[in-house]
Coordinates of C-alpha atoms in Angstrom, one line a residue:
M98 CA 125.7 62.7 107.9
K99 CA 125.3 65.4 110.2
V100 CA 127.3 68.2 109.7
L101 CA 127.7 71.1 111.8
V102 CA 128.2 74.8 110.5
T103 CA 129.3 77.7 112.9
G104 CA 128.7 81.0 111.8
A105 CA 125.5 79.6 110.0
N106 CA 123.7 82.9 109.7
G107 CA 127.2 84.6 108.0
F108 CA 127.9 85.0 104.5
V109 CA 129.7 81.6 104.0
G110 CA 127.6 79.9 106.2
Q111 CA 124.2 81.2 104.5
N112 CA 125.9 80.1 100.9
L113 CA 127.2 76.5 102.4
I114 CA 124.2 75.4 103.9
A115 CA 121.9 76.4 100.8
H116 CA 124.1 73.7 98.7
F117 CA 123.8 71.2 101.8
K118 CA 120.1 71.4 101.6
E119 CA 120.0 70.4 98.2
R120 CA 121.5 67.0 99.2
A121 CA 119.4 64.4 100.8
D122 CA 122.5 62.6 102.8
I123 CA 123.2 65.8 105.0
Q124 CA 121.3 66.9 107.9
V125 CA 122.6 70.4 109.2
L126 CA 123.2 71.7 112.4
S127 CA 123.5 75.6 112.8
F128 CA 125.3 77.7 115.5
T129 CA 125.0 81.2 115.7
R130 CA 125.5 83.9 118.2
Q131 CA 122.1 82.9 119.4
N132 CA 123.6 79.5 121.0
S133 CA 125.4 79.2 124.0
L134 CA 128.8 77.1 124.2
G135 CA 126.9 74.3 125.7
D136 CA 125.0 74.2 122.8
L137 CA 128.0 74.4 120.9
T138 CA 129.5 71.1 122.7
A139 CA 126.0 69.4 122.5
M140 CA 126.1 70.1 118.7
V141 CA 129.6 68.5 118.2
A142 CA 129.2 65.7 120.0
E143 CA 126.1 64.8 117.6
C144 CA 127.7 65.7 114.5
D145 CA 130.0 63.8 112.0
F146 CA 131.7 67.0 110.7
V147 CA 132.1 70.5 111.8
F148 CA 132.2 73.2 109.5
H149 CA 134.3 76.1 111.6
L150 CA 133.0 79.2 109.7
A151 CA 132.0 81.6 112.9
G152 CA 134.5 84.5 113.6
V153 CA 135.0 88.2 114.3
N154 CA 136.8 90.4 111.8
R155 CA 135.2 94.0 112.7
P156 CA 134.7 94.2 116.1
Q157 CA 134.1 97.4 118.0
D158 CA 136.7 96.2 120.8
P159 CA 139.8 94.7 119.3
Q160 CA 139.8 92.1 122.4
E161 CA 136.7 90.2 120.8
F162 CA 139.0 89.3 117.9
T163 CA 140.4 86.9 120.8
A164 CA 137.1 86.1 122.0
G165 CA 135.4 85.5 118.5
N166 CA 138.4 83.8 116.8
A167 CA 140.7 82.1 119.0
D168 CA 138.6 81.5 122.4
L169 CA 135.8 80.0 119.9
T170 CA 138.1 78.0 118.2
Q171 CA 139.5 76.5 121.3
A172 CA 136.1 75.8 122.5
V173 CA 135.4 73.8 119.3
C174 CA 138.5 71.9 119.8
D175 CA 137.3 71.1 123.5
A176 CA 134.2 69.9 122.2
V177 CA 135.7 67.7 119.9
I178 CA 137.8 65.9 122.6
A179 CA 134.7 65.6 124.9
S180 CA 132.9 64.0 122.4
G181 CA 135.4 61.3 122.5
R182 CA 135.5 61.1 118.6
Q183 CA 137.9 62.0 116.2
T184 CA 135.4 64.2 114.0
P185 CA 137.4 66.0 111.3
V186 CA 137.1 70.0 111.7
V187 CA 137.2 72.3 108.5
Y188 CA 138.1 75.9 109.3
S189 CA 138.0 79.2 107.2
S190 CA 141.0 81.2 108.6
S191 CA 142.5 84.0 106.7
I192 CA 145.5 85.2 104.7
Q193 CA 145.9 87.7 107.5
A194 CA 147.0 84.8 109.5
E195 CA 150.1 85.5 108.3
L196 CA 150.3 89.1 109.7
D197 CA 150.9 90.5 113.0
N198 CA 147.7 92.6 113.5
P199 CA 145.2 91.9 116.3
Y200 CA 142.7 89.7 113.8
G201 CA 145.7 87.8 112.2
V202 CA 147.4 86.8 115.7
S203 CA 143.4 86.0 116.5
K204 CA 143.0 83.7 113.4
R205 CA 147.0 82.1 113.6
Q206 CA 146.1 81.2 117.2
A207 CA 142.9 79.6 116.2
E208 CA 144.9 77.5 113.4
T209 CA 147.5 76.3 116.3
A210 CA 144.5 75.3 118.7
L211 CA 143.5 73.2 115.5
L212 CA 146.5 71.8 114.7
A213 CA 147.2 70.7 118.0
L214 CA 143.8 69.5 117.9
A215 CA 144.9 67.0 115.2
Q216 CA 148.5 66.2 116.4
Q217 CA 146.8 65.1 119.9
H218 CA 143.8 63.9 119.7
G219 CA 143.9 62.7 115.8
S220 CA 140.9 64.4 113.9
P221 CA 141.5 65.3 110.6
V222 CA 141.9 69.2 110.4
Y223 CA 141.7 71.5 107.4
I224 CA 142.7 75.4 107.0
L225 CA 141.6 77.5 104.3
R226 CA 143.6 80.4 104.7
L227 CA 141.0 82.7 102.4
P228 CA 141.7 86.2 100.6
N229 CA 138.4 88.5 100.2
V230 CA 135.2 86.2 99.6
F231 CA 132.8 87.8 97.4
G232 CA 129.3 86.7 96.3
K233 CA 125.8 86.8 96.9
W234 CA 124.7 87.6 100.3
A235 CA 127.7 89.5 101.4
R236 CA 127.0 92.5 103.5
P237 CA 127.9 95.7 102.4
N238 CA 129.6 98.2 104.5
Y239 CA 131.0 95.8 106.4
N240 CA 134.5 93.6 105.6
S241 CA 133.8 93.4 101.5
A242 CA 135.1 96.1 99.2
V243 CA 132.4 94.1 96.3
A244 CA 129.6 93.7 98.5
T245 CA 129.8 97.6 99.4
F246 CA 130.8 98.8 95.6
C247 CA 127.8 96.5 94.1
H248 CA 125.3 97.4 96.6
N249 CA 126.5 101.4 96.1
T250 CA 126.7 101.1 92.3
V251 CA 123.0 99.5 92.0
H252 CA 121.5 102.0 94.4
G253 CA 122.8 104.8 92.9
L254 CA 125.3 105.8 95.4
P255 CA 128.8 107.1 95.5
I256 CA 131.8 104.8 95.6
Q257 CA 134.6 105.5 97.9
I258 CA 138.2 104.8 96.2
N259 CA 141.1 105.9 98.1
D260 CA 144.1 104.1 95.9
S261 CA 142.4 103.1 92.4
D262 CA 145.6 101.0 91.9
A263 CA 145.7 99.1 95.1
V264 CA 145.1 95.3 94.5
I265 CA 142.5 93.2 95.8
N266 CA 142.9 89.6 96.3
L267 CA 139.6 87.5 95.8
V268 CA 137.8 84.2 95.9
Y269 CA 134.3 83.6 94.8
I270 CA 131.8 82.0 97.0
D271 CA 130.9 79.5 95.1
D272 CA 134.8 78.2 94.4
V273 CA 135.1 78.4 98.5
V274 CA 131.7 76.1 98.5
A275 CA 133.1 73.6 96.2
A276 CA 136.2 73.3 98.3
L277 CA 134.3 72.8 101.7
M278 CA 132.0 70.1 99.8
G279 CA 135.6 68.6 98.0
I280 CA 136.9 68.1 101.6
L281 CA 133.8 66.6 102.8
D282 CA 133.0 64.6 100.2
Q283 CA 136.6 63.2 99.4
S284 CA 137.2 62.6 103.4
L285 CA 140.9 63.5 102.8
G286 CA 143.1 61.4 105.4
A287 CA 145.8 63.7 106.0
D288 CA 145.9 67.3 108.1
S289 CA 146.2 69.9 105.3
F290 CA 146.1 73.7 104.5
V291 CA 143.4 73.9 101.6
Q292 CA 144.1 76.7 99.1
V293 CA 140.6 77.7 97.2
Q294 CA 141.4 78.2 93.5
P295 CA 140.6 80.1 91.2
Q296 CA 142.2 83.2 93.2
Y297 CA 141.8 86.6 91.4
S298 CA 143.5 89.7 91.5
I299 CA 141.9 93.4 90.3
T300 CA 142.6 96.8 91.3
V301 CA 139.9 98.8 93.4
G302 CA 139.5 101.0 90.0
G303 CA 139.4 98.0 88.1
L304 CA 136.6 96.8 90.0
A305 CA 134.7 100.2 90.2
S306 CA 134.7 100.5 86.4
Q307 CA 133.8 96.7 85.9
L308 CA 130.6 97.4 88.0
M309 CA 129.8 100.4 86.1
A310 CA 130.2 98.8 82.8
F311 CA 127.6 95.9 84.4
R312 CA 125.4 98.9 85.4
D313 CA 125.4 101.0 82.1
S314 CA 124.5 97.8 80.5
R315 CA 120.8 97.5 80.7
D316 CA 120.9 101.4 78.8
N317 CA 123.4 100.8 76.1
L318 CA 122.5 97.1 76.0
V319 CA 126.1 96.1 75.7
T320 CA 127.0 92.9 77.8
E321 CA 130.4 92.5 79.2
A322 CA 132.1 88.7 78.6
V323 CA 130.1 87.5 81.7
G324 CA 130.5 83.7 80.9
T325 CA 133.6 83.0 82.5
G326 CA 136.2 83.4 85.1
L327 CA 136.5 86.5 87.4
V328 CA 133.9 88.6 85.2
R329 CA 131.0 86.0 85.7
A330 CA 131.5 85.9 89.3
L331 CA 131.2 89.6 89.5
Y332 CA 128.2 90.0 87.3
S333 CA 126.6 87.3 89.5
T334 CA 127.6 88.8 92.5
Y335 CA 126.3 92.4 91.2
V336 CA 123.0 91.2 90.0
S337 CA 122.2 89.7 93.1
Y338 CA 122.2 93.1 94.9
L339 CA 119.2 93.8 92.8
P340 CA 115.9 94.5 94.9
P341 CA 113.4 92.8 93.1
E342 CA 111.9 96.0 91.7
R343 CA 114.9 96.0 89.7
F344 CA 114.5 92.9 88.4
T345 CA 113.3 94.3 85.1
Y346 CA 114.1 97.2 82.7
R347 CA 112.5 98.5 79.3
V348 CA 114.1 98.2 76.0
A349 CA 113.5 100.5 73.0
K350 CA 110.4 99.3 70.8
H351 CA 110.7 100.5 67.2
G352 CA 107.5 99.8 65.0
D353 CA 106.2 100.5 61.6
P354 CA 103.5 99.1 59.3
R355 CA 105.5 95.9 58.9
G356 CA 105.9 95.0 62.7
V357 CA 108.0 95.7 65.3
F358 CA 111.8 95.6 66.1
V359 CA 113.7 95.2 69.5
E360 CA 117.3 95.0 70.3
M361 CA 117.8 93.1 73.2
L362 CA 121.6 92.3 74.2
K363 CA 124.7 93.6 72.4
T364 CA 128.5 92.1 72.7
S365 CA 131.6 94.0 72.0
D366 CA 133.0 91.2 70.2
A367 CA 130.2 88.5 69.5
G368 CA 127.4 90.4 68.0
Q369 CA 124.0 91.4 69.0
F370 CA 120.5 89.8 69.6
S371 CA 117.2 91.2 68.9
Y372 CA 113.4 90.1 67.5
F373 CA 111.2 91.4 65.1
T374 CA 107.7 90.7 64.1
A375 CA 105.8 90.6 60.6
H376 CA 102.1 91.1 59.8
P377 CA 100.9 88.3 57.5
G378 CA 101.7 88.9 53.7
V379 CA 104.7 91.1 55.1
T380 CA 108.2 91.2 53.6
R381 CA 111.1 92.2 55.6
G382 CA 114.9 92.7 54.4
G383 CA 115.6 93.0 50.9
H384 CA 119.0 94.0 51.4
Y385 CA 122.6 92.4 51.3
H386 CA 125.9 92.5 53.4
H387 CA 129.7 92.4 52.4
S388 CA 130.9 90.9 55.8
K389 CA 128.1 91.0 58.5
T390 CA 126.4 87.3 58.5
E391 CA 123.0 86.7 60.5
K392 CA 121.1 84.1 62.1
F393 CA 117.3 84.0 62.1
L394 CA 115.2 81.8 64.1
V395 CA 111.1 81.9 63.4
I396 CA 109.7 81.0 66.8
K397 CA 106.0 81.7 66.1
G398 CA 104.6 81.6 62.3
K399 CA 105.4 80.6 58.5
A400 CA 108.2 82.3 56.9
C401 CA 109.7 82.2 53.4
F402 CA 113.2 83.1 53.4
R403 CA 114.6 84.0 49.4
F404 CA 118.4 84.9 48.8
R405 CA 119.9 86.1 45.6
H406 CA 123.5 86.3 44.8
I407 CA 124.3 89.6 43.8
V408 CA 126.8 88.8 41.0
T409 CA 125.8 85.6 39.3
G410 CA 121.7 86.0 40.3
Q411 CA 121.7 82.7 41.5
F412 CA 118.2 82.3 43.3
Y413 CA 117.3 79.9 46.6
E414 CA 114.3 80.0 48.8
L415 CA 113.2 77.8 51.7
F416 CA 110.2 77.8 54.0
T417 CA 110.5 77.6 58.0
A418 CA 108.2 77.7 60.5
G419 CA 108.0 77.9 64.4
E420 CA 106.8 74.5 65.3
E421 CA 110.1 73.4 63.8
P422 CA 112.7 75.2 64.9
E423 CA 115.5 75.9 62.5
I424 CA 118.2 78.3 61.9
V425 CA 118.8 80.2 58.6
E426 CA 121.9 81.7 57.9
T427 CA 122.2 84.7 55.7
V428 CA 125.6 84.8 53.6
P429 CA 128.0 87.6 52.7
G430 CA 127.0 88.5 48.8
W431 CA 123.3 87.2 49.0
T432 CA 120.8 89.6 49.0
H433 CA 117.6 88.4 50.9
D434 CA 114.1 88.6 52.6
I435 CA 111.6 87.0 54.6
T436 CA 108.1 86.9 53.9
N437 CA 105.4 86.1 56.4
M438 CA 103.4 83.0 54.8
G439 CA 100.9 82.8 57.8
D440 CA 97.8 84.0 58.9
D441 CA 98.9 85.3 62.3
E442 CA 101.7 87.6 63.3
M443 CA 105.3 86.1 62.6
I444 CA 107.9 86.7 65.5
V445 CA 111.6 86.1 64.6
M446 CA 114.8 85.9 66.8
L447 CA 117.8 87.6 65.0
W448 CA 121.8 87.2 66.0
A449 CA 124.1 89.5 63.8
N450 CA 127.5 89.0 64.3
E451 CA 128.5 92.8 65.3
I452 CA 126.7 95.5 66.5
F453 CA 124.9 97.9 64.1
D454 CA 127.1 100.6 63.0
R455 CA 124.9 103.5 61.5
E456 CA 128.2 104.9 60.3
K457 CA 128.9 101.7 58.9
P458 CA 126.0 99.7 58.2
D459 CA 127.2 96.8 55.8
T460 CA 123.9 96.9 54.6
Y461 CA 122.8 97.7 50.8
A462 CA 119.4 97.8 49.4
M463 CA 118.8 95.1 46.8
S464 CA 115.5 93.3 45.8
V465 CA 115.7 89.7 45.5
G466 CA 113.1 89.9 42.9
T467 CA 111.2 86.6 42.2
G468 CA 112.0 83.3 40.4
A469 CA 114.9 81.9 38.8
S470 CA 116.1 85.4 37.3
A471 CA 115.8 88.8 39.2
S472 CA 113.1 90.9 38.2

């Protein structure tokens, strides 16, 4: 299938084409500002589907709204009619099409032309009235507060906020692309307005605070809940503005004669991750917790874990090695230690269910001892 993407060099166009290139069944024709209306007519005649993403939203002259939105869309419609085919057209409109500002009027005129194409020519038409779209590759200092705030935060530049309580309605670029791809794959039979889901709302102040928390996480190691929803999408967007020289950052390494200990990541409600090393024959630990729990994973070397119940004196030991990954979990009320039983340095990953609090460490020294009874 051949698909035509107008505005191919734009924010949405670049992301959509990146997904198209992952599929062997799609050939992309790209229409950009460097092309002529004659090119547009030829491309439309050749393609099986049109994704009309080109438009103007921040012109120097307001008259450009009409030329870049209404007139260009009419040209797409005329090209479809000239092709003699009922080629489907997907259009990225805006929620501002409901407003009477010059931009909104031009987008509404474009929608009207497309709906006329559907009614008079029979081409399926799909219109997406999008709120603010954010994600990787959006241009800062253009028409996206998210892009501008991400760029400025990454580069240590100030953020201008006129009203911190103002609400921004957002959709994430990957969700927009998923909707566009879904229209193509499902070949919907009826003309329709398509709403991209999910949509998010956040205040301008909340957005700035969230991005600053991302920035600060490299110093305090406390990550946000970046696995789902808006925070996930914002974090993916934020890191996309990092220049290559900022892809890395250093963390503290604490060393002593036993080896080193390095904290990697902390969470506000799901503990922290770290790793430590131990030289041959070295034992680490020798303490218990009342509530804290930990998970150990030996990724290099051979280890002996020993446990003793702090009340009954019950003793238990086990052996594990990096060659056969096995999680060892500490249990409250059991003092425990770990000994490097190999001839090389041992490396162990560690997760604790809470961030270490020096004021309330919940860590109490107690030797495990040896054998069936404590020494």
